[in-house]
C-alpha cells in the first residue's frame, strides 16, 4: 500500500533550534511510522525540494522552526500554507519560495496534496552551531508531536 | 564630503540581509555596506571531535551544496591521513559531483538568476521567478527542470548512499562500488543532461542574446568590474570542479599565480573591516586597496565566469564550442595568449550554463569509463603516513571551496578553517551592489522603480550562499535596502517584507 500521508520535518540539525522540525518528525516516526499509509521524511531545505517531496501524497504535514512569530520560544502554531509567501525554511536564496513552488507544481500538473498543514515552533537560537535544542524548544517537542497526531486523527501519546 | 557614520557591526539582523547605502552631500552614492546574519560557533562546534566526522558534519552546513562540502572534507582527510584514493574512487567522487553540479546550476538558472533575463528585470516581482520563466519558455521545458533534478538526485542518492546528504566519502576512497546496472542508469541520465544543457543554452541565446534590451544589460557598465579571477584547472588548463590547481589571472589577462590548494594560506589573506563581520579574502601578493577594481587591487572573483576566465579551454567538446562563442561575443579571441577576461558580471549566467554543459559531458565520460565499476575503491590509511594536517579543495558552484583541518596525534580536531565559495566573492558582491546603486541614485534622486531588483540582480548573479543554513520561517531571504543621507538619516527603506 502506498502511503497517502506525508509528515515532513524541515531543519538544519547543526544549528541548535533549527533542528526542531527534524526532532518532531523523528519522534512521530516512532509513534506512527509503522502505519502503512504514513510516510515520514526529513528535508534540509525547502522550495523546490519541498515541493518535490510532497508530490504524490494526498495530505501532508510540514514541521519547521519559526522565528519572529510573536510567540515565546517553544510556542507552537499551525500556519496556513497559502499565507506562507515568506516561508524562509521553505526558501533559500538559491531556490524558490514555497508558495511559488506550489504554483509551479500546479502549472506543471504535478499532484500536490489536497491538504497541506504547516506546524511551526518558535525558536530561540538559530544562529549558533550546536546539536541540542534550547530548553524551551525541547520542552515543546511532546506538545508538537501530540498536536500533529491529533490533527491526523491518531491517538496522542497521553491518550494511547 | 559626508560625515563618517559608524555602524555597529554586531547588530543582530533577525534573518534579514541588509544593504545600507550612504549618500554624500551631493546626493551621490558614497558607500554601500552589506550585511547578512552571522552564524556563530562553527569552529567550537568542531574542535574536539574526531576528524573523520567532518565529511558528515560539513555536508550539513548547507542544505544546498552538501556534496561540495562532503568532497572537500574527504579530500582534506586524504591529505591529513596521507592516503591517495584509487583511481576508481576518484572517478566515483567526481561523477557524483558532476550530477550535483548539473542540478545546482539548473536550479540557479531557472529559479534564481534566469528570471532576471528571461522574464525581464522590470517585470513585476510575482513574475520574476520560475513561474514567469515557465510561462515564457513553455511548460514542457519547465517540466524538464523538475525532471533534471529528479533523475540526478536519484543518481546522487544511489552513489552517495543517502538521499539528503552524501555519506559515501572516506579517507582513502569511497564506501560503495558502482554496479553495472547503476552505471547504465547513470549513462542514460548523463545523456539526457547533455540534451537539456544544450537546450538551456539555446533558450539563453533565443531569449537573451537576441533581445536588444538584455544584450545591453549584458554589456552594461552597471555590472562590470575588472578584478582578478580565480578557478581550479587541470594540468591542461581546463576547468575541473573536483581537482586541479588553483589558478589566478589578472584583470588584464596576465597569468598571475597558480598553486595547489594546500598552499592557499600563502596566497590569500582575509581583510577585516569594522562595519561587518564578513571577511574579505584578497590576494596577499597584490595587497588590499579597498573595494576597488584594477591590477593594483587584491580583490578577486571566484565564480563561473572567473573559472572560464582562468581556463585555456574547456575539457569537453560541446562546452568548448559555447566557450568560444562566449568570448567571441565579447570581442575576445578565445585562443589568444593571455586572453583578456570577460568582466561583465551578468555573463556569469551564460558561463553557468556552459559549466552545466561541461558537467553533463564530463558526467558521461566518467559514467562510460570501464574502471567505474572496479571494486578497488579504498586504500586504508597507514599510521606511518599520518600527517595530522590536510587541505581539501573543490570548486563549489559558487566559488573555490577550501577545507583545512589540523588534528592532534589521535586525529582529534585542533583547528578548522573553511573558506566557502561565496566568501571569495564578498568584496565583488559589495562592489557590484554599489555600482548598481550608483546607476540609479543620482544627485539625491532615487529611481525607486526597479532599484531594489537591480541591486538584487547584482547580488544574485553570484548565486550567493550567505548564512544559507538559517532558514526558519518566515521570510524569503529578505534583503532590506536602507538609503541614508550624509548624516546617516534614513531617506528610504525598500525591501521584500
PDB file of C-alpha atoms in Angstrom, chain A:
ATOM      1  CA  UNK A   1       0.000   0.000   0.000  1.00  0.00           C
ATOM      2  CA  UNK A   2       1.401   3.363  -0.962  1.00  0.00           C
ATOM      3  CA  UNK A   3       1.462   5.979   1.772  1.00  0.00           C
ATOM      4  CA  UNK A   4      -1.081   8.754   1.351  1.00  0.00           C
ATOM      5  CA  UNK A   5       0.049  10.987   4.189  1.00  0.00           C
ATOM      6  CA  UNK A   6       3.471  12.571   4.462  1.00  0.00           C
ATOM      7  CA  UNK A   7       4.868  14.010   7.654  1.00  0.00           C
ATOM      8  CA  UNK A   8       7.972  16.002   6.869  1.00  0.00           C
ATOM      9  CA  UNK A   9      10.320  17.782   9.226  1.00  0.00           C
ATOM     10  CA  UNK A  10      12.493  20.566   7.867  1.00  0.00           C
ATOM     11  CA  UNK A  11      15.609  21.874   9.515  1.00  0.00           C
ATOM     12  CA  UNK A  12      19.331  22.078   9.880  1.00  0.00           C
ATOM     13  CA  UNK A  13      20.484  19.617  12.523  1.00  0.00           C
ATOM     14  CA  UNK A  14      23.602  21.625  13.301  1.00  0.00           C
ATOM     15  CA  UNK A  15      22.006  24.948  14.098  1.00  0.00           C
ATOM     16  CA  UNK A  16      20.522  24.384  17.529  1.00  0.00           C
ATOM     17  CA  UNK A  17      16.778  25.054  17.403  1.00  0.00           C
ATOM     18  CA  UNK A  18      16.780  24.796  13.639  1.00  0.00           C
ATOM     19  CA  UNK A  19      16.638  21.025  14.168  1.00  0.00           C
ATOM     20  CA  UNK A  20      13.296  21.039  15.963  1.00  0.00           C
ATOM     21  CA  UNK A  21      11.323  20.105  12.837  1.00  0.00           C
ATOM     22  CA  UNK A  22      13.561  17.070  12.376  1.00  0.00           C
ATOM     23  CA  UNK A  23      13.264  16.059  16.034  1.00  0.00           C
ATOM     24  CA  UNK A  24       9.483  16.232  15.946  1.00  0.00           C
ATOM     25  CA  UNK A  25       9.379  14.228  12.716  1.00  0.00           C
ATOM     26  CA  UNK A  26      11.669  11.561  14.153  1.00  0.00           C
ATOM     27  CA  UNK A  27       9.535  11.272  17.263  1.00  0.00           C
ATOM     28  CA  UNK A  28       6.445  10.964  15.095  1.00  0.00           C
ATOM     29  CA  UNK A  29       8.187   8.256  13.110  1.00  0.00           C
ATOM     30  CA  UNK A  30       8.443   6.125  16.237  1.00  0.00           C
ATOM     31  CA  UNK A  31       4.780   6.787  17.052  1.00  0.00           C
ATOM     32  CA  UNK A  32       3.134   6.253  13.649  1.00  0.00           C
ATOM     33  CA  UNK A  33       5.912   5.342  11.256  1.00  0.00           C
ATOM     34  CA  UNK A  34       4.775   1.721  11.104  1.00  0.00           C
ATOM     35  CA  UNK A  35       1.334   2.634   9.798  1.00  0.00           C
ATOM     36  CA  UNK A  36       1.369   1.854   6.058  1.00  0.00           C
ATOM     37  CA  UNK A  37      -0.495   4.952   4.987  1.00  0.00           C
ATOM     38  CA  UNK A  38       2.012   7.258   6.674  1.00  0.00           C
ATOM     39  CA  UNK A  39       5.433   8.225   5.412  1.00  0.00           C
ATOM     40  CA  UNK A  40       7.814  10.308   7.486  1.00  0.00           C
ATOM     41  CA  UNK A  41      10.624  12.311   5.924  1.00  0.00           C
ATOM     42  CA  UNK A  42      13.226  14.943   6.608  1.00  0.00           C
ATOM     43  CA  UNK A  43      14.494  17.777   4.487  1.00  0.00           C
ATOM     44  CA  UNK A  44      17.243  20.317   4.910  1.00  0.00           C
ATOM     45  CA  UNK A  45      15.842  22.988   2.733  1.00  0.00           C
ATOM     46  CA  UNK A  46      12.529  23.736   1.127  1.00  0.00           C
ATOM     47  CA  UNK A  47      11.364  25.418  -2.023  1.00  0.00           C
ATOM     48  CA  UNK A  48      11.563  23.098  -4.997  1.00  0.00           C
ATOM     49  CA  UNK A  49      12.908  20.222  -2.891  1.00  0.00           C
ATOM     50  CA  UNK A  50       9.925  20.502  -0.563  1.00  0.00           C
ATOM     51  CA  UNK A  51       7.516  20.639  -3.458  1.00  0.00           C
ATOM     52  CA  UNK A  52       9.141  17.566  -4.994  1.00  0.00           C
ATOM     53  CA  UNK A  53       8.894  15.706  -1.679  1.00  0.00           C
ATOM     54  CA  UNK A  54       5.194  16.498  -1.332  1.00  0.00           C
ATOM     55  CA  UNK A  55       4.230  15.413  -4.828  1.00  0.00           C
ATOM     56  CA  UNK A  56       2.053  12.330  -4.912  1.00  0.00           C
ATOM     57  CA  UNK A  57       0.681  12.458  -1.371  1.00  0.00           C
ATOM     58  CA  UNK A  58      -2.941  13.222  -0.549  1.00  0.00           C
ATOM     59  CA  UNK A  59      -2.142  15.129   2.590  1.00  0.00           C
ATOM     60  CA  UNK A  60       0.984  16.462   4.237  1.00  0.00           C
ATOM     61  CA  UNK A  61       2.126  17.959   7.486  1.00  0.00           C
ATOM     62  CA  UNK A  62       5.240  20.117   7.333  1.00  0.00           C
ATOM     63  CA  UNK A  63       7.000  20.859  10.609  1.00  0.00           C
ATOM     64  CA  UNK A  64       9.582  23.590  10.982  1.00  0.00           C
ATOM     65  CA  UNK A  65      11.176  26.075  13.330  1.00  0.00           C
ATOM     66  CA  UNK A  66       9.962  29.632  13.070  1.00  0.00           C
ATOM     67  CA  UNK A  67      11.336  32.948  14.173  1.00  0.00           C
ATOM     68  CA  UNK A  68       9.621  36.230  14.880  1.00  0.00           C
ATOM     69  CA  UNK A  69       6.095  34.834  15.169  1.00  0.00           C
ATOM     70  CA  UNK A  70       5.481  36.805  18.338  1.00  0.00           C
ATOM     71  CA  UNK A  71       5.169  33.654  20.413  1.00  0.00           C
ATOM     72  CA  UNK A  72       7.606  32.894  23.196  1.00  0.00           C
ATOM     73  CA  UNK A  73      10.312  30.319  22.460  1.00  0.00           C
ATOM     74  CA  UNK A  74       8.681  26.905  22.312  1.00  0.00           C
ATOM     75  CA  UNK A  75       5.338  28.397  21.309  1.00  0.00           C
ATOM     76  CA  UNK A  76       3.572  26.386  18.610  1.00  0.00           C
ATOM     77  CA  UNK A  77       1.160  27.312  15.897  1.00  0.00           C
ATOM     78  CA  UNK A  78      -0.499  25.894  12.818  1.00  0.00           C
ATOM     79  CA  UNK A  79       0.188  28.061   9.780  1.00  0.00           C
ATOM     80  CA  UNK A  80      -1.880  28.328   6.644  1.00  0.00           C
ATOM     81  CA  UNK A  81       0.318  27.297   3.702  1.00  0.00           C
ATOM     82  CA  UNK A  82      -1.413  29.724   1.383  1.00  0.00           C
ATOM     83  CA  UNK A  83      -0.278  32.567   3.613  1.00  0.00           C
ATOM     84  CA  UNK A  84       3.272  31.257   3.516  1.00  0.00           C
ATOM     85  CA  UNK A  85       4.736  33.500   0.896  1.00  0.00           C
ATOM     86  CA  UNK A  86       7.526  34.058   3.316  1.00  0.00           C
ATOM     87  CA  UNK A  87       8.432  30.557   4.302  1.00  0.00           C
ATOM     88  CA  UNK A  88      12.079  31.084   4.960  1.00  0.00           C
ATOM     89  CA  UNK A  89      12.760  27.476   5.582  1.00  0.00           C
ATOM     90  CA  UNK A  90      10.839  26.708   2.521  1.00  0.00           C
ATOM     91  CA  UNK A  91      13.099  29.009   0.647  1.00  0.00           C
ATOM     92  CA  UNK A  92      16.707  29.681   0.096  1.00  0.00           C
ATOM     93  CA  UNK A  93      18.458  32.285  -1.931  1.00  0.00           C
ATOM     94  CA  UNK A  94      19.179  29.538  -4.476  1.00  0.00           C
ATOM     95  CA  UNK A  95      15.657  28.400  -4.813  1.00  0.00           C
ATOM     96  CA  UNK A  96      12.055  29.429  -4.920  1.00  0.00           C
ATOM     97  CA  UNK A  97       9.800  30.168  -2.015  1.00  0.00           C
ATOM     98  CA  UNK A  98       7.244  27.594  -1.097  1.00  0.00           C
ATOM     99  CA  UNK A  99       4.222  29.397  -2.486  1.00  0.00           C
ATOM    100  CA  UNK A 100       5.931  29.755  -5.857  1.00  0.00           C
ATOM    101  CA  UNK A 101       6.996  26.123  -5.839  1.00  0.00           C
ATOM    102  CA  UNK A 102       3.398  25.111  -5.210  1.00  0.00           C
ATOM    103  CA  UNK A 103       2.093  27.205  -8.075  1.00  0.00           C
ATOM    104  CA  UNK A 104       4.814  25.731 -10.242  1.00  0.00           C
ATOM    105  CA  UNK A 105       3.581  22.267  -9.427  1.00  0.00           C
ATOM    106  CA  UNK A 106       0.030  23.284 -10.373  1.00  0.00           C
ATOM    107  CA  UNK A 107       1.262  24.719 -13.622  1.00  0.00           C
ATOM    108  CA  UNK A 108       3.107  21.518 -14.442  1.00  0.00           C
ATOM    109  CA  UNK A 109       0.210  19.321 -13.479  1.00  0.00           C
ATOM    110  CA  UNK A 110       2.083  17.674 -10.629  1.00  0.00           C
ATOM    111  CA  UNK A 111      -0.195  16.267  -7.987  1.00  0.00           C
ATOM    112  CA  UNK A 112       0.359  18.063  -4.747  1.00  0.00           C
ATOM    113  CA  UNK A 113      -1.552  17.120  -1.594  1.00  0.00           C
ATOM    114  CA  UNK A 114      -5.115  18.432  -1.303  1.00  0.00           C
ATOM    115  CA  UNK A 115      -4.340  19.154   2.285  1.00  0.00           C
ATOM    116  CA  UNK A 116      -1.058  20.726   3.422  1.00  0.00           C
ATOM    117  CA  UNK A 117      -0.730  21.800   7.027  1.00  0.00           C
ATOM    118  CA  UNK A 118       2.286  23.652   8.345  1.00  0.00           C
ATOM    119  CA  UNK A 119       3.237  23.483  12.001  1.00  0.00           C
ATOM    120  CA  UNK A 120       5.707  25.981  13.393  1.00  0.00           C
ATOM    121  CA  UNK A 121       7.613  26.000  16.657  1.00  0.00           C
ATOM    122  CA  UNK A 122       9.098  29.311  17.758  1.00  0.00           C
ATOM    123  CA  UNK A 123      12.863  29.007  18.086  1.00  0.00           C
ATOM    124  CA  UNK A 124      15.225  30.747  20.443  1.00  0.00           C
ATOM    125  CA  UNK A 125      18.609  30.018  18.948  1.00  0.00           C
ATOM    126  CA  UNK A 126      19.092  29.722  15.211  1.00  0.00           C
ATOM    127  CA  UNK A 127      22.425  31.324  14.597  1.00  0.00           C
ATOM    128  CA  UNK A 128      24.799  29.285  16.713  1.00  0.00           C
ATOM    129  CA  UNK A 129      26.099  25.864  15.811  1.00  0.00           C
ATOM    130  CA  UNK A 130      25.003  23.171  18.208  1.00  0.00           C
ATOM    131  CA  UNK A 131      23.286  19.826  18.230  1.00  0.00           C
ATOM    132  CA  UNK A 132      20.977  20.499  21.167  1.00  0.00           C
ATOM    133  CA  UNK A 133      17.638  22.214  21.282  1.00  0.00           C
ATOM    134  CA  UNK A 134      17.403  25.036  23.788  1.00  0.00           C
ATOM    135  CA  UNK A 135      15.322  24.082  26.856  1.00  0.00           C
ATOM    136  CA  UNK A 136      12.101  25.924  25.935  1.00  0.00           C
ATOM    137  CA  UNK A 137      12.129  24.439  22.453  1.00  0.00           C
ATOM    138  CA  UNK A 138      12.974  20.947  23.686  1.00  0.00           C
ATOM    139  CA  UNK A 139      10.065  21.245  26.102  1.00  0.00           C
ATOM    140  CA  UNK A 140       7.730  21.956  23.182  1.00  0.00           C
ATOM    141  CA  UNK A 141       8.511  18.740  21.310  1.00  0.00           C
ATOM    142  CA  UNK A 142       5.969  16.448  23.056  1.00  0.00           C
ATOM    143  CA  UNK A 143       3.250  19.050  22.591  1.00  0.00           C
ATOM    144  CA  UNK A 144       4.138  19.384  18.930  1.00  0.00           C
ATOM    145  CA  UNK A 145       4.086  15.627  18.443  1.00  0.00           C
ATOM    146  CA  UNK A 146       0.664  15.388  20.051  1.00  0.00           C
ATOM    147  CA  UNK A 147      -0.695  18.285  18.034  1.00  0.00           C
ATOM    148  CA  UNK A 148       0.284  16.578  14.791  1.00  0.00           C
ATOM    149  CA  UNK A 149      -1.076  13.208  15.919  1.00  0.00           C
ATOM    150  CA  UNK A 150      -4.355  14.837  16.865  1.00  0.00           C
ATOM    151  CA  UNK A 151      -4.552  16.688  13.575  1.00  0.00           C
ATOM    152  CA  UNK A 152      -4.032  13.454  11.667  1.00  0.00           C
ATOM    153  CA  UNK A 153      -6.633  11.663  13.770  1.00  0.00           C
ATOM    154  CA  UNK A 154      -4.323   9.361  15.683  1.00  0.00           C
ATOM    155  CA  UNK A 155      -4.286   8.880  19.417  1.00  0.00           C
ATOM    156  CA  UNK A 156      -1.936  11.199  21.219  1.00  0.00           C
ATOM    157  CA  UNK A 157       0.593   9.581  23.443  1.00  0.00           C
ATOM    158  CA  UNK A 158      -1.286  10.577  26.572  1.00  0.00           C
ATOM    159  CA  UNK A 159      -4.485   9.047  25.297  1.00  0.00           C
ATOM    160  CA  UNK A 160      -2.800   5.909  23.968  1.00  0.00           C
TER     161      UNK A 160
END
